[in-house]
Short mmCIF file of C-alpha atoms and ligand atoms in Angstrom, two decimals:
data_model
loop_
_atom_site.label_atom_id
_atom_site.label_comp_id
_atom_site.label_asym_id
_atom_site.label_seq_id
_atom_site.Cartn_x
_atom_site.Cartn_y
_atom_site.Cartn_z
CA UNK A 1 17.86 -26.51 -5.62
CA UNK A 2 16.75 -28.15 -2.66
CA UNK A 3 18.74 -26.32 -0.33
CA UNK A 4 17.26 -23.24 -1.49
CA UNK A 5 13.93 -24.30 -0.87
CA UNK A 6 14.54 -25.36 2.42
CA UNK A 7 16.02 -22.36 3.43
CA UNK A 8 12.92 -20.44 2.32
CA UNK A 9 10.84 -22.83 4.09
CA UNK A 10 12.93 -22.23 7.20
CA UNK A 11 12.81 -18.55 6.99
CA UNK A 12 8.92 -18.54 6.59
CA UNK A 13 8.71 -20.63 9.67
CA UNK A 14 10.78 -18.66 11.74
CA UNK A 15 8.82 -15.77 10.61
CA UNK A 16 5.52 -17.19 11.79
CA UNK A 17 7.35 -18.54 15.17
CA UNK A 18 8.39 -15.06 15.75
CA UNK A 19 4.79 -13.58 15.22
CA UNK A 20 3.28 -16.22 17.39
CA UNK A 21 5.25 -15.11 20.20
CA UNK A 22 4.94 -11.51 19.40
CA UNK A 23 1.19 -11.29 19.26
CA UNK A 24 0.10 -13.78 22.13
CA UNK A 25 -1.02 -10.35 23.88
CA UNK A 26 -2.17 -8.94 20.99
CA UNK A 27 -5.83 -10.59 21.03
CA UNK A 28 -6.89 -7.32 22.53
CA UNK A 29 -7.86 -4.95 19.98
CA UNK A 30 -9.51 -1.25 19.79
CA UNK A 31 -12.69 -1.76 18.05
CA UNK A 32 -15.44 -3.28 20.14
CA UNK A 33 -18.87 -3.90 18.46
CA UNK A 34 -20.05 -4.55 14.90
CA UNK A 35 -17.55 -4.79 12.32
CA UNK A 36 -17.93 -3.75 8.49
CA UNK A 37 -17.05 -5.45 5.26
CA UNK A 38 -14.76 -3.33 3.00
CA UNK A 39 -16.43 -4.08 -0.11
CA UNK A 40 -19.79 -2.83 1.53
CA UNK A 41 -18.36 0.16 2.71
CA UNK A 42 -16.79 1.19 -0.38
CA UNK A 43 -20.04 0.53 -2.06
CA UNK A 44 -21.81 2.86 0.23
CA UNK A 45 -19.11 5.62 -0.68
CA UNK A 46 -19.81 5.16 -4.55
CA UNK A 47 -23.65 5.59 -4.05
CA UNK A 48 -23.74 8.39 -1.70
CA UNK A 49 -20.41 10.73 -2.38
CA UNK A 50 -20.93 14.22 -3.68
CA UNK A 51 -19.35 15.35 -7.01
CA UNK A 52 -16.86 16.96 -5.19
CA UNK A 53 -15.59 13.71 -3.67
CA UNK A 54 -16.68 14.26 -0.22
CA UNK A 55 -18.73 11.57 1.92
CA UNK A 56 -21.09 11.90 4.76
CA UNK A 57 -19.97 8.63 6.01
CA UNK A 58 -16.12 9.78 6.77
CA UNK A 59 -14.97 8.95 10.25
CA UNK A 60 -14.20 11.81 12.55
CA UNK A 61 -11.05 13.17 11.58
CA UNK A 62 -9.88 15.35 14.68
CA UNK A 63 -7.36 17.76 13.68
CA UNK A 64 -6.58 16.20 10.24
CA UNK A 65 -9.66 18.21 8.81
CA UNK A 66 -7.55 21.25 9.39
CA UNK A 67 -4.48 20.07 7.30
CA UNK A 68 -5.35 22.20 4.08
CA UNK A 69 -4.78 20.85 0.78
CA UNK A 70 -1.24 22.61 0.18
CA UNK A 71 0.35 23.72 -2.99
CA UNK A 72 2.27 20.68 -4.11
CA UNK A 73 5.24 23.15 -3.84
CA UNK A 74 5.13 22.77 0.00
CA UNK A 75 6.51 19.20 -0.22
CA UNK A 76 9.95 19.10 -1.03
CA UNK A 77 11.22 16.63 -3.47
CA UNK A 78 14.30 14.94 -2.62
CA UNK A 79 17.52 16.24 -3.99
CA UNK A 80 19.97 14.20 -6.77
CA UNK A 81 22.36 14.29 -3.98
CA UNK A 82 20.32 12.14 -1.49
CA UNK A 83 18.97 9.84 -4.33
CA UNK A 84 22.49 9.00 -5.09
CA UNK A 85 23.17 8.29 -1.22
CA UNK A 86 20.70 6.09 -1.15
CA UNK A 87 21.23 4.18 -4.42
CA UNK A 88 24.79 4.00 -2.70
CA UNK A 89 23.31 2.34 0.64
CA UNK A 90 20.99 -0.21 -0.85
CA UNK A 91 20.58 -3.25 1.16
CA UNK A 92 20.52 -6.33 -0.55
CA UNK A 93 18.34 -8.70 0.92
CA UNK A 94 19.59 -12.08 2.62
CA UNK A 95 19.57 -15.10 0.31
CA UNK A 96 16.41 -17.36 0.50
CA UNK A 97 14.06 -14.38 1.64
CA UNK A 98 10.96 -13.61 -0.03
CA UNK A 99 8.28 -11.12 -0.56
CA UNK A 100 4.69 -12.66 0.29
CA UNK A 101 1.68 -10.99 -1.00
CA UNK A 102 -2.01 -11.86 -0.36
CA UNK A 103 -4.28 -10.82 -3.12
CA UNK A 104 -8.06 -10.82 -4.16
CA UNK A 105 -8.31 -10.61 -7.66
CA UNK A 106 -11.61 -9.68 -9.68
CA UNK A 107 -12.25 -9.54 -13.48
CA UNK A 108 -15.18 -7.67 -14.54
CA UNK A 109 -16.31 -6.79 -18.41
CA UNK A 110 -14.50 -3.54 -18.23
CA UNK A 111 -11.01 -4.51 -16.46
CA UNK A 112 -9.40 -6.15 -13.31
CA UNK A 113 -9.22 -5.01 -9.81
CA UNK A 114 -6.78 -6.31 -7.64
CA UNK A 115 -6.81 -5.94 -3.90
CA UNK A 116 -3.51 -6.57 -1.68
CA UNK A 117 -4.24 -7.76 1.94
CA UNK A 118 -1.65 -7.06 4.42
CA UNK A 119 -1.77 -9.89 7.21
CA UNK A 120 -2.13 -8.72 11.02
CA UNK A 121 0.25 -10.24 13.68
CA UNK A 122 -1.07 -14.05 14.23
CA UNK A 123 -2.14 -14.46 10.57
CA UNK A 124 0.29 -16.10 8.45
CA UNK A 125 -0.50 -15.00 4.52
CA UNK A 126 -2.15 -18.44 4.08
CA UNK A 127 -4.26 -18.30 6.78
CA UNK A 128 -5.17 -14.87 6.05
CA UNK A 129 -6.33 -16.21 2.52
CA UNK A 130 -8.23 -19.13 3.98
CA UNK A 131 -10.41 -16.51 6.22
CA UNK A 132 -10.71 -14.45 3.05
CA UNK A 133 -11.86 -17.33 0.84
CA UNK A 134 -14.45 -18.21 3.87
CA UNK A 135 -15.77 -14.63 3.53
CA UNK A 136 -16.44 -14.98 -0.18
CA UNK A 137 -13.76 -12.71 -1.47
CA UNK A 138 -13.01 -13.52 -5.24
CA UNK A 139 -10.10 -15.63 -6.53
CA UNK A 140 -7.86 -15.04 -3.47
CA UNK A 141 -4.14 -16.03 -4.08
CA UNK A 142 -0.82 -15.77 -2.20
CA UNK A 143 1.97 -14.51 -4.23
CA UNK A 144 5.51 -15.55 -3.69
CA UNK A 145 8.32 -13.47 -4.84
CA UNK A 146 12.21 -13.98 -4.20
CA UNK A 147 14.63 -11.35 -3.86
CA UNK A 148 15.72 -9.89 -7.49
CA UNK A 149 18.77 -8.08 -6.18
CA UNK A 150 20.12 -5.04 -7.74
CA UNK A 151 18.82 -4.41 -10.97
CA UNK A 152 20.01 -2.05 -13.67
CA UNK A 153 16.97 0.33 -12.62
CA UNK A 154 15.71 0.78 -15.58
CA UNK A 155 12.07 2.01 -15.41
CA UNK A 156 11.06 -1.58 -16.84
CA UNK A 157 12.56 -3.22 -13.92
CA UNK A 158 10.55 -5.03 -11.43
CA UNK A 159 13.10 -5.26 -8.23
CA UNK A 160 15.68 -3.11 -6.90
CA UNK A 161 17.85 -4.18 -3.84
CA UNK A 162 15.04 -5.56 -1.90
CA UNK A 163 12.23 -3.52 -2.99
CA UNK A 164 9.79 -4.72 -5.51
CA UNK A 165 7.14 -3.46 -7.72
CA UNK A 166 3.53 -4.40 -7.24
CA UNK A 167 3.39 -6.25 -10.23
CA UNK A 168 5.78 -7.43 -13.24
CA UNK A 169 5.83 -6.16 -15.45
CA UNK A 170 5.70 -2.85 -13.84
CA UNK A 171 2.00 -0.94 -13.43
CA UNK A 172 2.00 2.93 -13.20
CA UNK A 173 -0.10 6.12 -13.14
CA UNK A 174 -0.11 7.80 -16.11
CA UNK A 175 1.15 11.55 -16.32
CA UNK A 176 -1.80 12.71 -18.31
CA UNK A 177 -0.52 15.92 -19.44
CA UNK A 178 1.23 16.58 -15.75
CA UNK A 179 5.16 16.65 -15.69
CA UNK A 180 4.84 14.00 -13.03
CA UNK A 181 1.56 11.76 -12.36
CA UNK A 182 -0.53 13.66 -9.91
CA UNK A 183 -2.23 11.68 -7.23
CA UNK A 184 -4.48 13.31 -4.62
CA UNK A 185 -5.22 10.97 -1.81
CA UNK A 186 -8.80 11.84 -0.47
CA UNK A 187 -8.94 10.95 2.98
CA UNK A 188 -11.87 9.67 4.75
CA UNK A 189 -10.09 8.17 7.76
CA UNK A 190 -10.10 8.42 11.36
CA UNK A 191 -8.05 11.08 13.33
CA UNK A 192 -5.61 8.11 14.78
CA UNK A 193 -4.50 7.06 10.83
CA UNK A 194 -1.82 9.79 10.08
CA UNK A 195 -2.46 9.94 6.51
CA UNK A 196 -1.99 13.88 6.56
CA UNK A 197 1.74 13.21 7.42
CA UNK A 198 2.37 10.17 5.54
CA UNK A 199 1.24 11.81 2.14
CA UNK A 200 4.11 14.39 2.07
CA UNK A 201 6.42 11.47 3.18
CA UNK A 202 5.81 10.07 -0.34
CA UNK A 203 5.48 13.37 -2.07
CA UNK A 204 9.47 13.54 -1.51
CA UNK A 205 9.89 10.75 -4.03
CA UNK A 206 11.33 12.38 -7.58
CA UNK A 207 8.83 11.94 -10.41
CA UNK A 208 5.32 11.35 -8.58
CA UNK A 209 3.39 13.81 -6.93
CA UNK A 210 1.51 13.16 -3.91
CA UNK A 211 -1.23 15.50 -2.37
CA UNK A 212 -3.36 15.43 0.79
CA UNK A 213 -7.07 16.38 0.84
CA UNK A 214 -9.50 15.62 3.76
CA UNK A 215 -12.57 14.55 2.33
CA UNK A 216 -12.63 16.54 -0.79
CA UNK A 217 -11.40 15.83 -4.42
CA UNK A 218 -13.13 17.74 -7.13
CA UNK A 219 -12.11 16.61 -10.67
CA UNK A 220 -9.01 18.19 -11.85
CA UNK A 221 -7.93 17.45 -15.41
CA UNK A 222 -5.58 14.73 -15.43
CA UNK A 223 -5.36 14.21 -11.66
CA UNK A 224 -6.27 11.24 -9.78
CA UNK A 225 -8.17 10.45 -6.37
CA UNK A 226 -7.22 7.61 -4.25
CA UNK A 227 -9.80 7.20 -1.37
CA UNK A 228 -8.60 6.40 2.03
CA UNK A 229 -11.01 4.98 4.85
CA UNK A 230 -10.85 3.28 8.11
CA UNK A 231 -13.29 1.14 9.65
CA UNK A 232 -13.30 -2.00 12.36
CA UNK A 233 -13.20 -4.70 9.23
CA UNK A 234 -12.36 -7.33 11.92
CA UNK A 235 -9.41 -9.69 12.54
CA UNK A 236 -7.08 -10.86 9.74
CA UNK A 237 -5.59 -7.97 8.15
CA UNK A 238 -4.00 -4.31 9.03
CA UNK A 239 -4.91 -2.74 5.86
CA UNK A 240 -5.80 -3.18 2.20
CA UNK A 241 -5.15 -1.48 -1.29
CA UNK A 242 -7.37 -1.84 -4.34
CA UNK A 243 -5.99 -0.83 -7.74
CA UNK A 244 -7.94 -1.01 -11.05
CA UNK A 245 -6.86 -1.81 -14.32
CA UNK A 246 -9.29 -1.10 -17.04
CA UNK A 247 -9.13 -3.45 -20.08
CA UNK A 248 -6.41 -2.74 -22.57
CA UNK A 249 -4.69 -0.22 -20.22
CA UNK A 250 -1.31 -1.35 -20.89
CA UNK A 251 -0.43 -1.83 -17.18
CA UNK A 252 -1.84 1.88 -16.03
CA UNK A 253 -3.73 2.10 -12.99
CA UNK A 254 -7.29 3.40 -13.68
CA UNK A 255 -8.61 6.47 -11.77
CA UNK A 256 -11.74 4.61 -10.45
CA UNK A 257 -11.86 2.26 -7.70
CA UNK A 258 -8.25 3.17 -6.35
CA UNK A 259 -8.59 3.03 -2.59
CA UNK A 260 -6.92 2.16 0.61
CA UNK A 261 -8.67 0.92 3.69
CA UNK A 262 -7.09 0.93 7.25
CA UNK A 263 -8.55 -1.39 9.87
CA UNK A 264 -9.49 0.01 13.51
CA UNK A 265 -9.59 -3.70 14.67
CA UNK A 266 -6.13 -3.76 15.63
CA UNK A 267 -5.21 -0.74 18.14
CA UNK A 268 -1.51 0.70 18.24
CA UNK A 269 -0.63 -2.08 20.58
CA UNK A 270 -1.88 -5.02 18.87
CA UNK A 271 -1.07 -4.05 14.97
CA UNK A 272 2.15 -5.46 15.40
CA UNK A 273 3.97 -1.90 14.48
CA UNK A 274 2.20 1.63 14.43
CA UNK A 275 -0.28 2.90 12.27
CA UNK A 276 1.90 5.10 10.98
CA UNK A 277 3.94 2.13 9.73
CA UNK A 278 0.72 0.95 8.42
CA UNK A 279 -0.28 3.97 6.60
CA UNK A 280 3.07 4.55 4.93
CA UNK A 281 2.80 1.04 3.60
CA UNK A 282 -0.64 1.14 2.17
CA UNK A 283 -0.01 4.25 0.53
CA UNK A 284 3.18 2.67 -0.92
CA UNK A 285 1.28 -0.05 -2.48
CA UNK A 286 -1.11 2.60 -3.85
CA UNK A 287 1.63 4.43 -5.72
CA UNK A 288 2.74 1.28 -7.25
CA UNK A 289 5.08 -0.63 -4.74
CA UNK A 290 5.02 -4.11 -3.95
CA UNK A 291 6.19 -5.79 -0.95
CA UNK A 292 10.03 -5.31 0.26
CA UNK A 293 11.85 -8.51 0.92
CA UNK A 294 13.73 -7.21 3.74
CA UNK A 295 12.10 -7.69 7.18
CA UNK A 296 13.32 -4.17 8.32
CA UNK A 297 11.80 -1.98 5.61
CA UNK A 298 8.30 -0.30 6.01
CA UNK A 299 7.06 -2.19 2.89
CA UNK A 300 7.94 -5.73 4.33
CA UNK A 301 5.01 -8.27 4.05
CA UNK A 302 4.49 -7.99 7.65
CA UNK A 303 3.84 -4.91 10.11
CA UNK A 304 6.92 -3.24 11.77
CA UNK A 305 8.13 -0.09 13.39
CA UNK A 306 9.79 1.19 10.56
CA UNK A 307 8.09 4.53 9.50
CA UNK A 308 10.71 6.10 7.01
CA UNK A 309 10.80 5.19 3.25
CA UNK A 310 14.00 3.32 3.16
CA UNK A 311 16.60 3.85 0.40
CA UNK A 312 15.15 1.26 -2.28
CA UNK A 313 11.51 2.31 -2.22
CA UNK A 314 12.04 5.94 -3.57
CA UNK A 315 14.84 4.57 -6.08
CA UNK A 316 12.30 2.11 -7.39
CA UNK A 317 9.28 4.53 -7.66
CA UNK A 318 11.36 7.66 -9.16
CA UNK A 319 12.82 4.80 -11.75
CA UNK A 320 9.26 3.83 -12.83
CA UNK A 321 8.03 7.30 -13.09
CA UNK A 322 11.21 8.69 -14.88
CA UNK A 323 9.44 7.92 -17.87
CA UNK A 324 6.23 10.17 -19.13
CA UNK A 325 3.61 7.61 -19.88
ZN1 ZN B 1 1.47 -4.65 1.76
#
C-alpha cells in the first residue's frame, strides 16, 4: 500500500516538474487588459439572451458564423466495425496513474451545479484550487481517482481502459423522446476556438447526437442547449465546464446552466497544447466524460497536443448512452 502511494506521489511530482520546465517561457499570453469573471459573464448572458438563445455579447466568430446548423445526418457515426477496433486497442493506464480534477460545487434550493476547471501550464491542481478559493468560488475540491482498468463496459460502469466518467455513479443526458440524447452546442466563443469542427467530431460517437450552432438555440422539444463562451478569464485554467443536476434528477444533467468557457488568456503557444485540444476536452466533459488517466489522451488532466477522441472515450460514452433514459 505504501509503495503504491509513493509511486503515485512520484508520478505527480514528475508531472509537476515536467510542467514547470515546459511552462517557463509560457508566461506570455494572448490577452492583455482587463479580465472578466466567468460567472459574471454567464449572469450577463442569462439576463440578456433572447428567446432563440442568441446573445449580443457573443465574441466575433470570424468564419465560424457561416457554419450552418447542419442536419445531423451530415455527421456520420462510427461504424460497429470501427467501435470493435477501438475496443480491441484499449490502452490500460500505467500502474499508479490517476486522474486529478478540480471542481467547484454549488448547492442551491433547486439542485447542484458542478464546475470542472482544467489547470493551465504552471498550475498544479492544488495551486489552481487555492487560487479559486481565494477568488471566492464555492466549495472547491480536488478529486483524485485511480485507473479502474478495463471494465465490463456496462452502461453503469465508471471506467473503461484509461477513460473515466465525469461522476460515479454515471451522470448522463436523458433521451427525452429522441432516439439518442440530442445536445446542441450554442457557440458564443471567438474565432480562434474551433467549436464548429470539434462538435462534429464528438457526434461520431454512437448513441448521443451533438449539433453545432452559432449564437442560436431555439427551443426544440426534448433537445438540449449547452452554451459555449470565450473570454479573458485570467491565469490559472484553460477551460471550464459547468453541469447542473436538478434535485431528484437521479444522475441526469439538467438543461439549464450547462456551459463551457474557454480561456482567451492563454494563446496557442502558452496553452500547453492547442485550442483544438482544449475545445475537444471541454466538450467531452459536457457530454459526461471525466479525466482520462492516460497522459497521451485528449481527456487527460493536463493540456497536450492530442486532438482526436482516442479509443476509450467513444467506447465509454457509447456505453453510457446505450441505455434509453
Ligand atoms: Zn478536464
